[in-house]
Coordinates of C-alpha atoms and ligand atoms in Angstrom, one line a residue:
X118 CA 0.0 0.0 0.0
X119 CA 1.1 3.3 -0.8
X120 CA 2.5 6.0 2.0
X121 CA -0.4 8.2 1.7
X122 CA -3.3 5.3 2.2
X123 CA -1.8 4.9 5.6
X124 CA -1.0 8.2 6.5
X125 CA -5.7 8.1 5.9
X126 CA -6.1 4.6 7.1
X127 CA -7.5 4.3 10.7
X128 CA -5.8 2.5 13.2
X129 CA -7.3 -0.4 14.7
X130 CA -5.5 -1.0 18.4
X131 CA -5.8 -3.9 20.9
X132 CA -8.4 -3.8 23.9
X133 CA -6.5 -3.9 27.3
X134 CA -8.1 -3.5 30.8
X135 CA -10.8 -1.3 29.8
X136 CA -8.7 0.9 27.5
X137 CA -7.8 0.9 23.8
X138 CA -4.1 -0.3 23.5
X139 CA -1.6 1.1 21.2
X140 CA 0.6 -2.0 19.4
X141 CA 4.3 -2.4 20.1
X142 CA 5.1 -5.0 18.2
X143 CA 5.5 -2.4 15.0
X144 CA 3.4 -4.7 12.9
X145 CA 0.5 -4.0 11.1
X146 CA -1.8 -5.1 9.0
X147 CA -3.9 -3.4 5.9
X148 CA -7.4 -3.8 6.8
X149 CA -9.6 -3.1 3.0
X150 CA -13.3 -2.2 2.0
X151 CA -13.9 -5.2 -0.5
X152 CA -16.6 -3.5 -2.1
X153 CA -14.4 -0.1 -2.7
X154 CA -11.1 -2.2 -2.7
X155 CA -9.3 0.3 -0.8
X156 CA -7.5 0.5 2.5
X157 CA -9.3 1.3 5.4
X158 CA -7.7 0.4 8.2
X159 CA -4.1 -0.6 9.8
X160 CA -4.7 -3.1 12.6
X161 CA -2.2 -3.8 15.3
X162 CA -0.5 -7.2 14.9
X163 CA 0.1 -8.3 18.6
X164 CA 3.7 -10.0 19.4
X165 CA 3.5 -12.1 22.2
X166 CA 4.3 -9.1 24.8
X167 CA 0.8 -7.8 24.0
X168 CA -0.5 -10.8 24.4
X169 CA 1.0 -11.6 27.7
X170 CA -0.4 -8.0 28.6
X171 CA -4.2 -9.0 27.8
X172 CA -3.5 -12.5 29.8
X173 CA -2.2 -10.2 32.6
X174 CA -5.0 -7.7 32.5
X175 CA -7.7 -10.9 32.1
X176 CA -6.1 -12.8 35.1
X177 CA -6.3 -9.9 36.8
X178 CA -9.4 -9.2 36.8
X179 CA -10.9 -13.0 37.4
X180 CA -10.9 -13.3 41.1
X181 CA -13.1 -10.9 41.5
X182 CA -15.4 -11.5 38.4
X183 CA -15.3 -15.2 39.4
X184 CA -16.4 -14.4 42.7
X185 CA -18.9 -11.7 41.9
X186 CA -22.9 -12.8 42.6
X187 CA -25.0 -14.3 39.7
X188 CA -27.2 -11.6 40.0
X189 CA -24.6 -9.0 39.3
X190 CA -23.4 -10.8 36.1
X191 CA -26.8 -10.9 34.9
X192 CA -27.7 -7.6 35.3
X193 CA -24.2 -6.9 33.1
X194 CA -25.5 -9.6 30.7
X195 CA -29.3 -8.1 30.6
X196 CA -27.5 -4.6 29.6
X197 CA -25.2 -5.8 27.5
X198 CA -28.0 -7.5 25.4
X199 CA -30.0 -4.3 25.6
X200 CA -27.4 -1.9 24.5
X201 CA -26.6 -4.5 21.5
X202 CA -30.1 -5.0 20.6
X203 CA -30.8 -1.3 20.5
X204 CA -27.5 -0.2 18.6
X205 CA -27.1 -3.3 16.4
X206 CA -27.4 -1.8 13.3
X207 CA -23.4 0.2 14.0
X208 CA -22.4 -3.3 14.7
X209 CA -23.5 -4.7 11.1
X210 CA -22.1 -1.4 9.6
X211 CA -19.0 -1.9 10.3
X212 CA -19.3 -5.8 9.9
X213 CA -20.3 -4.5 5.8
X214 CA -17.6 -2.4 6.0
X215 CA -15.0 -4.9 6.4
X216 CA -15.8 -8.5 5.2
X217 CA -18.2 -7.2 2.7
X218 CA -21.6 -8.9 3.1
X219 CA -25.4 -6.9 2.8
X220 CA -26.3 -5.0 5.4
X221 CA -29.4 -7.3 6.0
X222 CA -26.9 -10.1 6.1
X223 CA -24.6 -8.9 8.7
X224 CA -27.8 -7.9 11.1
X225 CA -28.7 -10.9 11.1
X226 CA -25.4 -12.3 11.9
X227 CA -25.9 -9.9 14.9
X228 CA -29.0 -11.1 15.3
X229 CA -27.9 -14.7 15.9
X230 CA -25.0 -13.2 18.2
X231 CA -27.5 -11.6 20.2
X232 CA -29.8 -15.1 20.7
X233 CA -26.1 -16.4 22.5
X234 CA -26.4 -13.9 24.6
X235 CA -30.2 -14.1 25.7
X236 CA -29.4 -17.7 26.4
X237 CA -26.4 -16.6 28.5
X238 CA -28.5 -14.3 30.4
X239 CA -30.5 -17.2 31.7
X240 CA -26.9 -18.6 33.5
X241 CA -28.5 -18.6 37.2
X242 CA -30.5 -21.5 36.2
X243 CA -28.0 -22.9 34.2
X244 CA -25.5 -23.2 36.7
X245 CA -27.7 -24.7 38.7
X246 CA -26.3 -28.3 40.2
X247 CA -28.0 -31.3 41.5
X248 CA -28.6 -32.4 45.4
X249 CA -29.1 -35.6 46.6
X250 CA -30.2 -35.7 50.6
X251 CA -29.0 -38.3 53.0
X252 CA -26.6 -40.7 50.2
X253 CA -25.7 -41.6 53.4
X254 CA -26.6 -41.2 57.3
X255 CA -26.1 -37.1 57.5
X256 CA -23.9 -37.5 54.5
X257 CA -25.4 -34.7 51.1
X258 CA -24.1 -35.0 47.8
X259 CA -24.4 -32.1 45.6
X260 CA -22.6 -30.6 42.7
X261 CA -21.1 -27.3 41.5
X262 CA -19.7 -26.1 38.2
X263 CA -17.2 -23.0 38.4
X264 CA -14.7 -20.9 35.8
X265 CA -12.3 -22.2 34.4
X266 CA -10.4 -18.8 34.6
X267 CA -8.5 -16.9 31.7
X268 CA -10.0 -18.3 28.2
X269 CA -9.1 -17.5 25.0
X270 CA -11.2 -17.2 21.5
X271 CA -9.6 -16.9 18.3
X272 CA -12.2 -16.3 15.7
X273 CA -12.4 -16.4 11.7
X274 CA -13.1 -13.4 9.3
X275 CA -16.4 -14.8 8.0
X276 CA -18.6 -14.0 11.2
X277 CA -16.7 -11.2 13.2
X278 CA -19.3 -10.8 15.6
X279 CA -21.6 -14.1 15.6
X280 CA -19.0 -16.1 15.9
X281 CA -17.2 -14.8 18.8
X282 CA -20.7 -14.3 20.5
X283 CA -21.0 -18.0 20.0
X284 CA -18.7 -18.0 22.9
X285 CA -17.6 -14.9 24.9
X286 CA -21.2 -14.2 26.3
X287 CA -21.2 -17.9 28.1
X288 CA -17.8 -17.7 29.3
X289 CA -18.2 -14.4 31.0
X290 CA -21.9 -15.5 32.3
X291 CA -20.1 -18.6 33.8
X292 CA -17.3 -16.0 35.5
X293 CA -14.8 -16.5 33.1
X294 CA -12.7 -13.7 31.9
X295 CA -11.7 -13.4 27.8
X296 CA -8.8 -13.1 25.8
X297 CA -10.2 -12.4 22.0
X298 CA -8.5 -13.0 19.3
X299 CA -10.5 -11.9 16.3
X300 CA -9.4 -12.2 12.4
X301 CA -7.2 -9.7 11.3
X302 CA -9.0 -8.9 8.2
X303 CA -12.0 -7.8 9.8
X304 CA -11.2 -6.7 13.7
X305 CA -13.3 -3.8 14.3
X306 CA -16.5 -5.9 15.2
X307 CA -14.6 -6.7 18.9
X308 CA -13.3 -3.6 19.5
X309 CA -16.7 -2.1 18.8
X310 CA -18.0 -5.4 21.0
X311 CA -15.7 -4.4 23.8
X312 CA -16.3 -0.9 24.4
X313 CA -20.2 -1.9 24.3
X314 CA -19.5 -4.2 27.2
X315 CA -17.4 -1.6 29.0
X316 CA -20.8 0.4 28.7
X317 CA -23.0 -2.4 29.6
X318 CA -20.5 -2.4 33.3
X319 CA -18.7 -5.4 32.5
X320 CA -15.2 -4.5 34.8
X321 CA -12.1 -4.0 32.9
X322 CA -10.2 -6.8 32.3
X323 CA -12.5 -9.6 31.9
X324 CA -13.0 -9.3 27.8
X325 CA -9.6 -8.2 26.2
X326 CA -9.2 -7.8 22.6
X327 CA -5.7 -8.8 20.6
X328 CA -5.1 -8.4 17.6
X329 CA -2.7 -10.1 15.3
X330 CA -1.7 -13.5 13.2
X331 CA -0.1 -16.7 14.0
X332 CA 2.4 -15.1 16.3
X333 CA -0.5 -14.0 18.6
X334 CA -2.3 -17.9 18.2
X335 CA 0.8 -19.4 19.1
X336 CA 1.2 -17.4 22.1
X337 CA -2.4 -18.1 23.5
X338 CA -1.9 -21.6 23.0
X339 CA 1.6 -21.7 24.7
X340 CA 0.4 -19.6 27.9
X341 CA 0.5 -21.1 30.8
X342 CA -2.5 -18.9 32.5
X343 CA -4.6 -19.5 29.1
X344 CA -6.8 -22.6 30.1
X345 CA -9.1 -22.9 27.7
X346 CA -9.0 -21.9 23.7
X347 CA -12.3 -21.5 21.6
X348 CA -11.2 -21.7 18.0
X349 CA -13.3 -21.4 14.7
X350 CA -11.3 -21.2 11.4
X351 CA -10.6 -23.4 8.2
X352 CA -9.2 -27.3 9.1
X353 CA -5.5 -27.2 8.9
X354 CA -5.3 -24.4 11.6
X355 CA -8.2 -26.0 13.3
X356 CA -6.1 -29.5 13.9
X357 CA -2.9 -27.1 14.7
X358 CA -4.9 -25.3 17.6
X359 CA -6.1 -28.7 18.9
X360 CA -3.1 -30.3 19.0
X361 CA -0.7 -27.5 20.0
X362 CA -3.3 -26.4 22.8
X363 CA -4.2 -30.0 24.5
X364 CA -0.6 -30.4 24.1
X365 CA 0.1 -27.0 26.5
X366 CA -2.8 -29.3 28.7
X367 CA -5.4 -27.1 27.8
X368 CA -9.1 -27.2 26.7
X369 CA -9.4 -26.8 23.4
X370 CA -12.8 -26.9 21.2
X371 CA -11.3 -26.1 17.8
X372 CA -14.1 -26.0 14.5
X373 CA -13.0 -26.4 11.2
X374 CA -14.0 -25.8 7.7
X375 CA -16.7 -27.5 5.6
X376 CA -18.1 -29.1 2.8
X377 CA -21.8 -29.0 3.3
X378 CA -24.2 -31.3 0.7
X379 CA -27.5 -30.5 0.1
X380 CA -29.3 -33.9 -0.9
X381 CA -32.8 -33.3 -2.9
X382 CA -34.8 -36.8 -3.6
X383 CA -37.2 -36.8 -6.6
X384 CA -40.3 -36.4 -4.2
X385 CA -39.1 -32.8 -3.2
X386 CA -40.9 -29.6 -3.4
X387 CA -38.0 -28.7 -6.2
X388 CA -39.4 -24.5 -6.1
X389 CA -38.7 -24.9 -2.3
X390 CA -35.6 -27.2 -3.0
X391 CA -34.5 -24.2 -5.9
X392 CA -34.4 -21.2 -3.6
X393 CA -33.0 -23.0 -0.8
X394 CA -30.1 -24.2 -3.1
X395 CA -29.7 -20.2 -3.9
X396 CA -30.2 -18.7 -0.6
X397 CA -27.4 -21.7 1.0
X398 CA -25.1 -21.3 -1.7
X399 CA -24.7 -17.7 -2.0
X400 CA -25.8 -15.9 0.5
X401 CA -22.8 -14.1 2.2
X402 CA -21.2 -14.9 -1.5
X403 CA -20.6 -18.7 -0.1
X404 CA -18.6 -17.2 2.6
X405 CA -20.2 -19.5 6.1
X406 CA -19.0 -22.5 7.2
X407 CA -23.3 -23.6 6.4
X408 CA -23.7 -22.9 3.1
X409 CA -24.6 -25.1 0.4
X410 CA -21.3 -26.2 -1.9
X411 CA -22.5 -29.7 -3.2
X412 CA -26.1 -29.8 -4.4
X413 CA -27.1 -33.7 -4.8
X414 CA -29.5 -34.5 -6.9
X415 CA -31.0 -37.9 -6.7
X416 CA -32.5 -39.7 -10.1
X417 CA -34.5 -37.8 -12.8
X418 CA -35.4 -34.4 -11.7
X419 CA -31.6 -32.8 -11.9
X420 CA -32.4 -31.2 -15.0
X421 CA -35.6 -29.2 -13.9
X422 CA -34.3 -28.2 -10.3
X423 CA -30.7 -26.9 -12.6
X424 CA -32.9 -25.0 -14.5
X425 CA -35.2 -23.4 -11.3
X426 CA -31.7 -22.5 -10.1
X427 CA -30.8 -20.7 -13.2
X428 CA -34.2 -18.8 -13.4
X429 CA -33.3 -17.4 -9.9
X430 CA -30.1 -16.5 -9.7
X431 CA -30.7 -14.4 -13.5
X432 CA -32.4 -12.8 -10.8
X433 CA -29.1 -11.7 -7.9
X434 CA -28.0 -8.3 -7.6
X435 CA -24.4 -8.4 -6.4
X436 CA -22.6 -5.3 -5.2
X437 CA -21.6 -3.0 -2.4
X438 CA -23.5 -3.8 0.9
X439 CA -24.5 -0.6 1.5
X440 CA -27.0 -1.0 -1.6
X441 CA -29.7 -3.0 -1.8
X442 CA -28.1 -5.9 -3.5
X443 CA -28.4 -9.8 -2.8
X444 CA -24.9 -10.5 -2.7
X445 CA -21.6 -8.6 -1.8
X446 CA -18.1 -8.7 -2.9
X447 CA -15.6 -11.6 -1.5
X448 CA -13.5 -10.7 1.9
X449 CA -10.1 -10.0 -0.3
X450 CA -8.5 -9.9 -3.7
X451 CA -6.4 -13.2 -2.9
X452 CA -9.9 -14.9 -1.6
X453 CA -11.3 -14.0 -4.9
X454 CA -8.7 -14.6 -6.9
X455 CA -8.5 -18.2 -5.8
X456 CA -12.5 -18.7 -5.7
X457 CA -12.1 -17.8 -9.8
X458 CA -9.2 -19.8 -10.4
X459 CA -12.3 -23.3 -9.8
X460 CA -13.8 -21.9 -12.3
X461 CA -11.2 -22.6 -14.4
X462 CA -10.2 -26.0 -12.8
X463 CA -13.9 -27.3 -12.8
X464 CA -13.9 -26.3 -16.4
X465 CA -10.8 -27.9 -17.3
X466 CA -11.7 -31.0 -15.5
X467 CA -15.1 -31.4 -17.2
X468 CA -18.2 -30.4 -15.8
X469 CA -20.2 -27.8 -17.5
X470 CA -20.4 -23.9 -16.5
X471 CA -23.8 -23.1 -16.1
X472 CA -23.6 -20.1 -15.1
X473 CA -20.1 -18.0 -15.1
X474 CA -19.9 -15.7 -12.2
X475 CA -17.2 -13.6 -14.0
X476 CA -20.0 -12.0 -16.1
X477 CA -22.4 -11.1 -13.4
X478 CA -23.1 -7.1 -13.9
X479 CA -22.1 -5.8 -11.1
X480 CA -23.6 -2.8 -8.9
X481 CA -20.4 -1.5 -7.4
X482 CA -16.7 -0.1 -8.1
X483 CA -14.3 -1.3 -10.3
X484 CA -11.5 -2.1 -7.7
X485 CA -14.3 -4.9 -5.5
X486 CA -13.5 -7.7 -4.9
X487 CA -16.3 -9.4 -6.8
X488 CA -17.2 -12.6 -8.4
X489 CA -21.0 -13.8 -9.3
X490 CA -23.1 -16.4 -8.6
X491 CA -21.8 -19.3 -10.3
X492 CA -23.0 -22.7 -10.9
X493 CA -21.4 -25.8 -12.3
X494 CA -23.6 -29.7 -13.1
X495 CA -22.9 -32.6 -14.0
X496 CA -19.8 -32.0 -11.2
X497 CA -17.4 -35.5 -10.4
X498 CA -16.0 -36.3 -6.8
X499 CA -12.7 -36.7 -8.1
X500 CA -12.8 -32.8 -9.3
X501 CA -11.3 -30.1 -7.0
X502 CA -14.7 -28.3 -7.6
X503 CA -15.8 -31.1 -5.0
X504 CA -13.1 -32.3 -3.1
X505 CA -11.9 -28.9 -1.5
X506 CA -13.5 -26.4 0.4
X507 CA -14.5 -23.6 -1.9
X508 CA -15.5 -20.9 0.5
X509 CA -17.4 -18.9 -2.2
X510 CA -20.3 -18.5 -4.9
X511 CA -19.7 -21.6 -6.2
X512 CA -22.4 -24.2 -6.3
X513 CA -21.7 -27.5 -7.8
X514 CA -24.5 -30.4 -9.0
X515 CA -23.7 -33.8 -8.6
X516 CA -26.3 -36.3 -10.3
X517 CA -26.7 -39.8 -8.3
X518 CA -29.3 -42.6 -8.5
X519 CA -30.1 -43.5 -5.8
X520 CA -30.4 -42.6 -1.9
X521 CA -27.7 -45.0 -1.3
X522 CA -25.4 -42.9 -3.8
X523 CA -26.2 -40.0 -2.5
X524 CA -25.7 -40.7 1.8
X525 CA -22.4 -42.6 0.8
X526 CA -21.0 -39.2 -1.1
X527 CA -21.6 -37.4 2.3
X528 CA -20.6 -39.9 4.6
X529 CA -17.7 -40.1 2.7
X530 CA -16.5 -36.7 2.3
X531 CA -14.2 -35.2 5.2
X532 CA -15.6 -32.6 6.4
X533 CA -19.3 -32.9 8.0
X534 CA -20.5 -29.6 9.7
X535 CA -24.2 -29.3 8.0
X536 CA -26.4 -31.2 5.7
X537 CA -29.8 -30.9 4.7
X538 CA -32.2 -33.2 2.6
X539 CA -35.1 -32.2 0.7
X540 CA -38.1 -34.6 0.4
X541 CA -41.6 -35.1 1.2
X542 CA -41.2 -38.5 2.5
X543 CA -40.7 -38.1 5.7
X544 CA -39.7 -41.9 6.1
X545 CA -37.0 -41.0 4.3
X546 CA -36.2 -37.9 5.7
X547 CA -36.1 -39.8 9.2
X548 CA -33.6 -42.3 7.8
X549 CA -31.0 -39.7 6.6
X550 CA -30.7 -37.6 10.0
X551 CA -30.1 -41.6 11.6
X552 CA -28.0 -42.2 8.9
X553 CA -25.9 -39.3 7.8
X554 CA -22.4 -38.5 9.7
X555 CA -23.0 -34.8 10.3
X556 CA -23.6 -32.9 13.1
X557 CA -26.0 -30.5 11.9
X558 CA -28.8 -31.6 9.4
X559 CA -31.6 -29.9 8.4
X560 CA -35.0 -31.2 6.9
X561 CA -36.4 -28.7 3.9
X562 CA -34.3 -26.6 5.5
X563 CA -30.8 -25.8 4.0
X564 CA -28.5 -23.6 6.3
X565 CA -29.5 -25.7 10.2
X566 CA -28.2 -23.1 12.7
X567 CA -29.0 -24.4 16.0
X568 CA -30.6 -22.2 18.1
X569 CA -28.6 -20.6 20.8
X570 CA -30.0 -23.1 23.2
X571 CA -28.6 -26.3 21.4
X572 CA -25.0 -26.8 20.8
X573 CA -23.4 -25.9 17.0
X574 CA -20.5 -28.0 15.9
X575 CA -19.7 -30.3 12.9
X576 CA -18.5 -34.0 12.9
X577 CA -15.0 -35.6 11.5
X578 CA -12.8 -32.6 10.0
X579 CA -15.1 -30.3 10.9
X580 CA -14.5 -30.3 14.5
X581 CA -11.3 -31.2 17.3
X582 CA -12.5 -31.6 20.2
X583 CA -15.6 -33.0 22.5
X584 CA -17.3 -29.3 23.0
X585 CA -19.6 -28.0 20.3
X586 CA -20.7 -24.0 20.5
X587 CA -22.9 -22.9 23.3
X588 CA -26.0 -24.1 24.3
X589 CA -25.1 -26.9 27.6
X590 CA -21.9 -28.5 26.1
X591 CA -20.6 -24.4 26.1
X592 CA -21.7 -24.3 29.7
X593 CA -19.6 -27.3 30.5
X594 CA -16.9 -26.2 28.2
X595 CA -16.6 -22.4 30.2
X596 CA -17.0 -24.6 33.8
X597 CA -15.2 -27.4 35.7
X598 CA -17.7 -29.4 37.7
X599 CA -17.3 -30.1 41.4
X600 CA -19.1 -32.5 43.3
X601 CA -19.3 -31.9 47.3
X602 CA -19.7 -34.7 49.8
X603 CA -20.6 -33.5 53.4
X604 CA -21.8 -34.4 56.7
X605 CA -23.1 -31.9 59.2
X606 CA -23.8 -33.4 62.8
X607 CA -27.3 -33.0 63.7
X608 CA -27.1 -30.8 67.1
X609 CA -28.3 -33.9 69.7
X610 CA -25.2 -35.9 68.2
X611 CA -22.6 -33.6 68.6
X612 CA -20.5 -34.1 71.7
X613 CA -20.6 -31.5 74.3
X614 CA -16.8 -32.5 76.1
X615 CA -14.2 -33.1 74.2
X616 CA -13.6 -34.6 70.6
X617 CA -15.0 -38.2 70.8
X618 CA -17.3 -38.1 74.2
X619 CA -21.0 -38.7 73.8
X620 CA -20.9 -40.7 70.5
X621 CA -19.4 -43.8 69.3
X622 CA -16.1 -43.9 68.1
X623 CA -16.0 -44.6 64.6
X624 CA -12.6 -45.6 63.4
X625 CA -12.8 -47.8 60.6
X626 CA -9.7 -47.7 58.1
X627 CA -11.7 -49.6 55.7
X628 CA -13.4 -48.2 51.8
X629 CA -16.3 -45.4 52.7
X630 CA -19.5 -46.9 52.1
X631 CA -23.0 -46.0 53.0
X632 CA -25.1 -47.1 55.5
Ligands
NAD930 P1 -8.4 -19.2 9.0 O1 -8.2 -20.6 9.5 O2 -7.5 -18.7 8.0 O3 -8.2 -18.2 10.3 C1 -8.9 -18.4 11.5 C2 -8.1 -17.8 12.6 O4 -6.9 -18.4 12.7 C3 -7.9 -16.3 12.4 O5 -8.0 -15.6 13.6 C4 -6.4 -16.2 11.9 O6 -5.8 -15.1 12.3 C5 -5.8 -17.4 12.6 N1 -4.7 -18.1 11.8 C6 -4.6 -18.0 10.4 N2 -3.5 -18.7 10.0 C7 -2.9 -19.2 11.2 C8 -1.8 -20.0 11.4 N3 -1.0 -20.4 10.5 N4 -1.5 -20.3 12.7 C9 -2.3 -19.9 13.7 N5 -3.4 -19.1 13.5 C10 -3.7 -18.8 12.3 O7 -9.9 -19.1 8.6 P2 -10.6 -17.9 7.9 O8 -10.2 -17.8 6.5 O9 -10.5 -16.7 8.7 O10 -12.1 -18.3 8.0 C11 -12.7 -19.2 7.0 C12 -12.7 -20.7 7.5 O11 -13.3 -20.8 8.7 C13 -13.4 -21.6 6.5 O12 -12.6 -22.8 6.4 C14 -14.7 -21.9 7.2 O13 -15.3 -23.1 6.9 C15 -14.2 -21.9 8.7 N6 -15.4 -21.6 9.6 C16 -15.9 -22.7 10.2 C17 -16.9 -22.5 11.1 C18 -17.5 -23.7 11.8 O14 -18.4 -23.5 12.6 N7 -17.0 -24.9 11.6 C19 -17.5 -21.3 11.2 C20 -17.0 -20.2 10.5 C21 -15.9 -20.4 9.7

């Protein structure tokens, strides 16, 4: 980048014990406006000095946020939710601004931040542990679940606020305090995120924002005061995190990338089956770990759902998210540039081009970083249209037979974050979500976010780790249970003289059992 774009560009600093946190580390990073294709930002790219200081300022500030009443958390949570929910349209602003998708599409990315942190507001009750009376003669048995201390999040650049909302707001409920690591190609969501909670009366300390790269991961997952990591991204870095971060002995839930299939039997609705397909596959321009890559189409009706596709996305206005367009640009020239270059592999490799993204008119300047809705049939499983992780507008038909065809391609593939089938049987809709290895699957319905309340998380590559995303198994991930086993004298028993006169002695070396 030229002198004078930076000399403009704002500067995007870490988030330190309640105060923004000028870098040291001299590194930065160009932060652009895909739609405009210019630079809008430097970010600060953290060495692991800054990180140490955000693990300092977090484990500073847990003994007290650990220890501070569930009713004073949740009023922090209720106002945090309140403030968000009232100024959430700033949030997807700057969301638009800097990865690129519609307006529409990054409120409701907010939107499905926000249910996380509903659900997190309702931590008094679920924190609540069990009590059994009298396991034994004036022996109770209960259980408790508490922090787990400093925890850190390291998010992707395809949700920069869902995504670390589908963690921070549990951890903190559960008395947790954060270190967040959010993408470096989109980090002004969190810092936005932070001062809001600062706002809301969340003390300093307890949510910290870093900014940086690998140096910055790799110190998170080294630190010895880090206890827990929270990682979203694509697979390789996934499997690194979970490795490198059980390996430091720490708790690590690390989600990976994706290759969802979209299976349509010859019973389905196929206008309900078409729009799904579009709506899955290029909404965001392709850019969530949900959406629709592989469309399989089972027996004779590929040709009439290809061409219901077609009709509809003649129909996609693509361009700047400010405007009232379908679709925005991709998050940077590289991503782009290596989204286009399937086009030419899936070409080369012989499937057919339905329709070329290249050629899509576009509603937005010259220097985007833009590519169409693009759709390829008749696609093989050996091509690279299928067998890698696209992460764009790319939709790709694959024709099978039968049922059987179809549930071995997805059992088979890698990767198995979401599915969905489309049918009106529902015999055999019941038989895929026993049968398919996935670990979301939706039924006439093609992108199956669980609701805050249930747990998000894919199966195989698409997931290290025993935690999936909030709902209970986040609650257990932010917590380490505890399970108490006392005995209180009742008043007659207790001995008035010294220890041992008026009751039995009850010596016995043996293995505690009950009576
Ligand atoms: P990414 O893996 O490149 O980056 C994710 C995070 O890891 C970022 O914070 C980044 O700074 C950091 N990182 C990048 N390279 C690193 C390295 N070598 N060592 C350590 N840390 C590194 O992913 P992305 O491009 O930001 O996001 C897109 C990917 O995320 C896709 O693969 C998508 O499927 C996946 N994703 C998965 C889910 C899910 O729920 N499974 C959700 C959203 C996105």
């Amino acid at each position: 980048m030229m002198a004078d774009e930076h000399k403009n560009a704002n500067r995007i600093t870490h988030w330190i014990d309640g105060a923004s946190w000028d870098g040291i580390s001299a590194r930065a990073g160009d932060v652009f406006n895909p739609a405009t294709g210019q630079v809008t930002g430097r970010v600060d790219l953290a060495s692991a000095a800054e990180v140490d200081a955000a693990v300092a300022a977090a484990a500073g500030a847990f003994p007290q946020w650990r220890q501070a009443s569930l009713t004073a958390r949740t009023q922090v949570l209720f106002a945090f939710r309140e403030l968000l929910n009232a100024r959430k349209e700033e949030l997807a602003a700057i969301i638009t601004a800097e990865h690129g998708k519609v307006l529409s599409d990054a409120l409701g990315e907010v939107t499905r931040g926000l249910e996380v942190v509903e659900f997190a507001c309702g931590i008094p009750h679920l924190l609540k542990g069990g009590f059994s009376e009298s396991v034994s003669t004036k022996v109770d048995v209960y259980s408790i679940r508490q922090p787990v201390g400093v925890v850190g999040i390291i998010s992707p650049f395809n949700f920069p606020a869902m995504v670390p909302m589908w963690f921070f707001p549990v951890a903190i409920a559960c008395g947790n305090t954060v270190v967040l690591k959010p993408s470096e190609k989109d980090p002004s969501a969190a810092l936005w995120v932070a001062r809001l909670w600062q706002e809301a009366g969340l003390p300093d300390g307890v949510f910290n924002v870093v900014h940086g790269d690998k140096e910055a991961v790799d110190q998170l997952l080294e630190h010895p005061v880090v206890r827990s990591v929270s990682f979203v991204g694509s697979t390789p870095i996934a499997r690194y995190v979970y490795e490198n971060g059980t390996r430091a002995g720490k708790r690590v839930q690390a989600l990976g990338g994706a290759k969802n299939h979209m299976v349509v039997l010859p019973d389905a609705d196929l206008d309900l089956a078409a729009d799904a397909a579009v709506n899955a596959g290029f909404g965001s321009a392709g850019e969530r770990c949900m959406a629709i890559s592989a469309l399989v189409v089972v027996g004779p009706v590929a040709d009439a759902l290809v061409g219901k596709i077609r009709q509809r996305m003649d129909g996609l206005t693509v361009g700047d998210g400010t405007r009232d367009c379908d679709m925005g640009p991709l998050v940077t020239e590289a991503h782009r540039d290596k989204v286009a270059s399937y086009l030419d592999a899936g070409t080369a490799a012989g499937a057919e081009l339905v329709v070329d993204g290249r050629e899509h008119k576009i509603d937005g300047a010259d220097e985007g970083f833009w590519l169409g809705p693009t759709l390829f049939d008749r696609v093989g499983p050996d091509m690279s249209l299928y067998t890698e992780e696209i992460f764009g507008p790319v939709l790709s038909v694959l024709r099978v037979e039968t049922y059987d065809e179809a549930l071995a391609l997805v059992n088979d593939n890698p990767y198995g974050n979401g599915t969905a089938i489309f049918t009106n049987d529902g015999g055999a809709a019941r038989r895929y979500q026993n049968e398919v290895e996935v670990g979301m699957v939706g039924i006439n319905v093609p992108i199956p976010v669980p609701m805050a309340y249930y747990s998000f998380g894919g199966w195989k590559h698409s997931l290290f780790g025993d935690s999936h995303a909030h709902g209970m198994e986040g609650v257990h991930f932010f917590t380490r249970g505890k399970v108490v086993t006392s005995r209180w004298l009742d008043p007659a028993d207790r001995s008035s003289g010294p220890a041992g006169i008026g009751r039995d002695s009850a010596v016995n070396l043996g293995f505690p059992t009950h009576d």
